[in-house]
CSV table of C-alpha atoms in Angstrom, one decimal:
chain,number,residue,atom,x,y,z
J,1,MET,CA,-72.7,-34.0,-44.8
J,2,ALA,CA,-71.0,-32.8,-41.7
J,3,THR,CA,-67.9,-34.7,-40.8
J,4,THR,CA,-67.8,-36.6,-37.4
J,5,ASN,CA,-64.1,-37.5,-37.7
J,6,PHE,CA,-63.1,-35.6,-34.6
J,7,PRO,CA,-60.5,-36.4,-32.0
J,8,LYS,CA,-61.6,-39.0,-29.5
J,9,ILE,CA,-62.3,-37.8,-26.0
J,10,GLN,CA,-60.0,-39.6,-23.4
J,11,GLY,CA,-61.3,-38.8,-19.9
J,12,GLY,CA,-59.3,-39.0,-16.8
J,13,GLY,CA,-56.5,-36.6,-17.9
J,14,SER,CA,-55.3,-33.3,-16.6
J,15,LEU,CA,-55.4,-29.9,-18.3
J,16,ILE,CA,-51.6,-29.4,-18.7
J,17,LEU,CA,-50.8,-25.7,-18.7
J,18,ALA,CA,-47.7,-23.6,-18.6
J,19,TRP,CA,-48.8,-21.5,-15.6
J,20,GLN,CA,-47.1,-18.1,-15.5
J,21,VAL,CA,-46.2,-17.3,-11.9
J,22,ARG,CA,-43.5,-14.8,-12.4
J,23,GLY,CA,-43.6,-12.3,-9.6
J,24,ARG,CA,-46.4,-14.0,-7.8
J,25,PRO,CA,-46.4,-15.2,-4.2
J,26,ILE,CA,-46.2,-19.0,-3.6
J,27,LEU,CA,-46.3,-20.6,-0.2
J,28,VAL,CA,-44.4,-23.9,0.4
J,29,ILE,CA,-45.1,-25.7,3.7
J,30,GLY,CA,-42.3,-28.0,4.7
J,31,GLY,CA,-38.6,-28.0,4.2
J,32,GLY,CA,-37.6,-31.5,3.3
J,33,ASP,CA,-36.5,-33.2,0.0
J,34,VAL,CA,-40.0,-32.9,-1.7
J,35,ALA,CA,-40.3,-29.2,-0.6
J,36,ALA,CA,-36.8,-28.6,-2.1
J,37,GLY,CA,-37.9,-29.8,-5.5
J,38,ARG,CA,-41.1,-27.7,-5.3
J,39,ILE,CA,-39.1,-24.6,-4.4
J,40,LEU,CA,-36.6,-25.1,-7.2
J,41,ASN,CA,-39.5,-25.4,-9.7
J,42,CYS,CA,-41.1,-22.2,-8.4
J,43,LEU,CA,-37.8,-20.3,-8.5
J,44,ASP,CA,-37.1,-21.5,-12.0
J,45,ALA,CA,-40.5,-19.9,-12.9
J,46,ASP,CA,-39.4,-16.6,-11.2
J,47,ALA,CA,-42.0,-16.8,-8.5
J,48,ILE,CA,-41.8,-15.2,-5.0
J,49,VAL,CA,-41.4,-18.1,-2.6
J,50,THR,CA,-42.2,-18.2,1.1
J,51,VAL,CA,-41.3,-21.3,3.1
J,52,VAL,CA,-43.0,-22.1,6.4
J,53,CYS,CA,-41.1,-24.7,8.4
J,54,PRO,CA,-39.1,-24.8,11.6
J,55,SER,CA,-35.4,-24.4,11.0
J,56,SER,CA,-34.8,-27.9,12.3
J,57,GLY,CA,-36.9,-29.3,9.4
J,58,LEU,CA,-34.9,-27.7,6.6
J,59,ASN,CA,-32.8,-30.0,4.5
J,60,PRO,CA,-29.4,-28.6,3.3
J,61,GLU,CA,-30.8,-27.4,-0.1
J,62,VAL,CA,-33.7,-25.5,1.4
J,63,ALA,CA,-31.4,-24.1,4.1
J,64,HIS,CA,-29.1,-22.9,1.3
J,65,ARG,CA,-32.0,-21.2,-0.4
J,66,VAL,CA,-32.9,-19.5,2.9
J,67,ALA,CA,-29.3,-18.5,3.6
J,68,THR,CA,-28.8,-16.9,0.1
J,69,GLY,CA,-32.1,-15.0,0.4
J,70,VAL,CA,-33.8,-16.3,-2.6
J,71,VAL,CA,-36.8,-17.4,-0.5
J,72,THR,CA,-38.5,-15.9,2.6
J,73,HIS,CA,-38.4,-18.2,5.6
J,74,ILE,CA,-41.0,-18.3,8.4
J,75,ASP,CA,-39.3,-20.3,11.2
J,76,ARG,CA,-42.3,-22.1,12.7
J,77,PRO,CA,-45.0,-24.6,11.8
J,78,PHE,CA,-47.8,-23.6,9.4
J,79,GLU,CA,-50.6,-21.4,10.7
J,80,VAL,CA,-53.9,-20.7,9.0
J,81,ALA,CA,-53.0,-17.0,9.0
J,82,ASP,CA,-50.3,-17.8,6.5
J,83,LEU,CA,-53.1,-18.0,3.9
J,84,ASP,CA,-54.6,-14.6,4.7
J,85,THR,CA,-51.7,-12.4,3.6
J,86,THR,CA,-52.0,-9.5,1.3
J,87,PRO,CA,-51.8,-10.5,-1.5
J,88,PRO,CA,-52.8,-14.1,-0.7
J,89,PRO,CA,-50.6,-17.0,-2.1
J,90,SER,CA,-51.3,-17.7,-5.8
J,91,LEU,CA,-50.5,-21.4,-5.1
J,92,VAL,CA,-49.9,-23.5,-1.9
J,93,MET,CA,-47.7,-26.6,-1.8
J,94,CYS,CA,-47.7,-28.7,1.3
J,95,ALA,CA,-44.9,-31.3,1.8
J,96,VAL,CA,-45.0,-32.4,5.5
J,97,ASP,CA,-45.2,-35.9,7.0
J,98,ASP,CA,-48.4,-35.2,8.8
J,99,PRO,CA,-51.6,-36.5,7.0
J,100,VAL,CA,-54.0,-34.7,9.4
J,101,ALA,CA,-52.2,-31.3,9.1
J,102,SER,CA,-51.9,-31.8,5.4
J,103,SER,CA,-55.6,-32.3,5.0
J,104,GLN,CA,-56.3,-29.3,7.1
J,105,VAL,CA,-54.1,-27.2,4.8
J,106,TYR,CA,-56.1,-28.5,1.8
J,107,LYS,CA,-59.4,-27.7,3.4
J,108,GLU,CA,-58.3,-24.2,4.3
J,109,CYS,CA,-57.0,-23.6,0.8
J,110,GLN,CA,-60.3,-24.9,-0.7
J,111,SER,CA,-62.3,-22.5,1.4
J,112,ARG,CA,-60.2,-19.6,0.1
J,113,ARG,CA,-60.2,-20.9,-3.5
J,114,ILE,CA,-56.4,-21.1,-3.5
J,115,PRO,CA,-55.1,-23.9,-5.7
J,116,SER,CA,-53.0,-26.3,-3.7
J,117,ASN,CA,-50.9,-29.5,-4.0
J,118,ILE,CA,-50.7,-31.8,-1.0
J,119,ALA,CA,-47.7,-34.1,-1.6
J,120,ASP,CA,-48.4,-37.8,-2.1
J,121,VAL,CA,-52.2,-37.3,-1.6
J,122,PRO,CA,-53.6,-37.2,-5.2
J,123,PRO,CA,-57.2,-36.6,-4.2
J,124,GLU,CA,-56.2,-33.5,-2.3
J,125,CYS,CA,-54.3,-31.9,-5.2
J,126,ASP,CA,-55.7,-29.2,-7.5
J,127,PHE,CA,-52.6,-29.7,-9.7
J,128,TYR,CA,-49.8,-32.2,-10.0
J,129,PHE,CA,-46.1,-31.9,-10.6
J,130,GLY,CA,-44.8,-33.8,-13.6
J,131,SER,CA,-41.3,-34.9,-14.6
J,132,VAL,CA,-39.8,-32.0,-16.6
J,133,TYR,CA,-37.1,-32.0,-19.2
J,134,ARG,CA,-35.4,-28.6,-19.4
J,135,ASP,CA,-33.0,-27.2,-22.0
J,136,GLY,CA,-33.1,-23.4,-21.9
J,137,PRO,CA,-36.6,-22.2,-22.9
J,138,LEU,CA,-37.6,-25.7,-23.9
J,139,GLN,CA,-39.6,-27.5,-21.2
J,140,ILE,CA,-41.3,-30.8,-21.7
J,141,MET,CA,-43.5,-32.2,-18.9
J,142,VAL,CA,-44.5,-35.8,-18.5
J,143,SER,CA,-47.4,-36.5,-16.2
J,144,THR,CA,-48.9,-39.8,-15.1
J,145,ASN,CA,-51.8,-38.0,-13.4
J,146,GLY,CA,-50.6,-39.1,-10.0
J,147,ASN,CA,-50.3,-42.8,-10.9
J,148,GLY,CA,-46.6,-43.3,-11.1
J,149,PRO,CA,-44.1,-40.5,-10.7
J,150,ARG,CA,-41.1,-42.8,-11.3
J,151,MET,CA,-42.6,-43.8,-14.7
J,152,ALA,CA,-42.9,-40.1,-15.5
J,153,ALA,CA,-39.2,-39.7,-14.8
J,154,LEU,CA,-38.3,-42.8,-16.9
J,155,THR,CA,-40.3,-41.4,-19.8
J,156,ARG,CA,-38.8,-38.0,-19.5
J,157,ARG,CA,-35.3,-39.4,-19.6
J,158,TRP,CA,-36.2,-41.5,-22.7
J,159,ILE,CA,-37.4,-38.3,-24.5
J,160,GLY,CA,-34.4,-36.3,-23.4
J,161,LYS,CA,-31.9,-38.8,-24.8
J,162,ARG,CA,-33.6,-38.6,-28.2
J,163,LEU,CA,-33.6,-34.8,-28.6
J,164,PRO,CA,-30.7,-33.0,-30.2
J,165,LYS,CA,-28.2,-31.8,-27.6
J,166,ASN,CA,-28.8,-28.2,-28.7
J,167,ALA,CA,-32.6,-28.3,-29.0
J,168,GLY,CA,-32.9,-25.4,-26.5
J,169,ARG,CA,-30.6,-23.3,-28.7
J,170,ALA,CA,-32.9,-24.0,-31.6
J,171,ILE,CA,-35.9,-22.6,-29.6
J,172,VAL,CA,-33.8,-19.5,-28.8
J,173,ARG,CA,-33.1,-19.1,-32.5
J,174,VAL,CA,-36.8,-19.4,-33.4
J,175,GLY,CA,-37.5,-16.7,-30.8
J,176,MET,CA,-34.8,-14.4,-32.4
J,177,LEU,CA,-36.3,-15.0,-35.8
J,178,ARG,CA,-39.7,-14.0,-34.7
J,179,LYS,CA,-38.4,-10.8,-33.1
J,180,LYS,CA,-36.4,-10.0,-36.3
J,181,LEU,CA,-39.6,-10.6,-38.3
J,182,ARG,CA,-41.5,-8.1,-36.2
J,183,SER,CA,-38.9,-5.5,-37.0
J,184,VAL,CA,-39.1,-6.3,-40.7
J,185,ALA,CA,-42.9,-6.2,-40.8
J,186,PRO,CA,-44.0,-4.2,-37.7
J,187,ALA,CA,-47.4,-3.0,-38.9
J,188,PRO,CA,-50.5,-4.5,-37.1
J,189,THR,CA,-52.0,-5.3,-40.5
J,190,GLU,CA,-49.1,-7.7,-41.1
J,191,GLY,CA,-50.0,-9.8,-38.0
J,192,GLU,CA,-51.9,-12.5,-39.8
J,193,LYS,CA,-49.3,-12.9,-42.5
J,194,ARG,CA,-46.5,-13.0,-40.0
J,195,MET,CA,-48.1,-15.8,-38.0
J,196,LYS,CA,-48.9,-17.8,-41.1
J,197,TRP,CA,-45.4,-17.4,-42.5
J,198,MET,CA,-43.7,-18.4,-39.3
J,199,THR,CA,-46.0,-21.4,-39.0
J,200,GLU,CA,-45.0,-22.5,-42.5
J,201,VAL,CA,-41.3,-22.1,-41.7
J,202,CYS,CA,-41.7,-24.2,-38.6
J,203,THR,CA,-43.6,-26.8,-40.6
J,204,LYS,CA,-41.1,-27.0,-43.4
J,205,TRP,CA,-37.9,-26.9,-41.3
J,206,SER,CA,-36.8,-29.7,-39.1
J,207,LEU,CA,-35.6,-29.4,-35.5
J,208,GLU,CA,-32.1,-30.1,-36.8
J,209,ASP,CA,-32.4,-27.3,-39.3
J,210,PHE,CA,-33.2,-24.8,-36.5
J,211,CYS,CA,-30.3,-26.2,-34.4
J,212,GLU,CA,-28.0,-25.4,-37.3
J,213,MET,CA,-29.5,-22.0,-38.2
J,214,SER,CA,-27.0,-19.1,-37.8
J,215,GLU,CA,-27.9,-15.4,-37.4
J,216,GLU,CA,-26.8,-14.9,-41.0
J,217,ASP,CA,-29.3,-17.6,-42.1
J,218,MET,CA,-32.0,-15.8,-40.2
J,219,ASP,CA,-31.3,-12.5,-42.0
J,220,LYS,CA,-31.4,-14.4,-45.4
J,221,VAL,CA,-34.6,-16.3,-44.7
J,222,LEU,CA,-36.3,-13.0,-43.8
J,223,THR,CA,-35.8,-11.8,-47.3
J,224,TYR,CA,-38.3,-14.4,-48.4
J,225,TYR,CA,-41.0,-12.9,-46.2
J,226,ALA,CA,-42.0,-10.0,-48.5
J,227,PRO,CA,-42.8,-12.3,-51.5
J,228,ASN,CA,-44.4,-14.7,-49.0
J,229,GLU,CA,-42.1,-17.6,-49.8
J,230,VAL,CA,-40.7,-20.3,-47.5
J,231,PRO,CA,-37.3,-21.6,-48.4
J,232,SER,CA,-35.5,-24.6,-47.1
J,233,LEU,CA,-32.3,-24.2,-45.1
J,234,LYS,CA,-30.3,-25.4,-48.2
J,235,GLU,CA,-32.0,-22.8,-50.4
J,236,VAL,CA,-31.1,-20.1,-47.8
J,237,ARG,CA,-27.5,-21.2,-47.9
J,238,GLY,CA,-27.5,-21.5,-51.7
J,239,GLU,CA,-26.9,-25.3,-51.5
J,240,GLU,CA,-28.3,-27.7,-54.0
J,241,GLU,CA,-31.2,-29.9,-52.8
J,242,THR,CA,-30.3,-33.5,-53.2
J,243,GLU,CA,-32.8,-36.2,-54.1
J,244,PRO,CA,-32.4,-39.5,-52.3
J,245,GLU,CA,-31.0,-42.2,-54.6
J,246,VAL,CA,-33.4,-45.0,-55.5
J,247,PHE,CA,-32.1,-48.4,-56.6
J,248,ASP,CA,-34.0,-49.3,-59.8
J,249,TYR,CA,-32.4,-52.7,-60.3
J,250,SER,CA,-30.8,-51.5,-63.6
J,251,PHE,CA,-27.6,-53.4,-62.9
J,252,GLY,CA,-26.4,-56.4,-61.0
J,253,TRP,CA,-28.2,-59.5,-60.1
J,254,TRP,CA,-31.4,-59.7,-58.1
J,255,ILE,CA,-34.0,-62.2,-57.3
């Protein structure tokens, strides 16, 4: 009999993706505090950012980005022609205090099939910004699907406080281990075995183990790949595995 024990569908969510925008043009309309956050997120993702806003509307952070040349600045209000560049913007983010103008931006983007985000107007957003915890390559996004941005920030802080301080370093180490593994077993025919072995290592080892892993540990654990074995960190270091002590009531008084 076929099983029906599948995950329950929970409608009303978003498709949360890690959108790769490296080297792609992104248009930000506005220059205030919200725009500053959008710009920083895009620059962190190595996008090519253009800001459309009169100079008088730039806050100190956005003005600094313009002055240092990390963004292109168009010193005037938005015009529809800003969407018809070659190449066109991959994404548009509008953060201006003008509901009518914002809605017009959304409609123009929709007609051109350009994904857009209109700040503080959830129905006119093709995508939302969540609250992001960042530690090196480690990124964790919390989204409330437009219901409560402050709650997303509270949840993100709660998660961040409970992660090891060097969790980002652990991710870097895993990336290094994968690269070393490719040099040990470069053949295309090894692909399936490599993936399965790395998956088993990541399943057996804890996040704390990866935080502690040194480059010497990496070289040693790779010696277990050929026989297709997955050692613990203690085995790699030649340390004895200790079993937890269990009180069996063999002495003392108990009730």
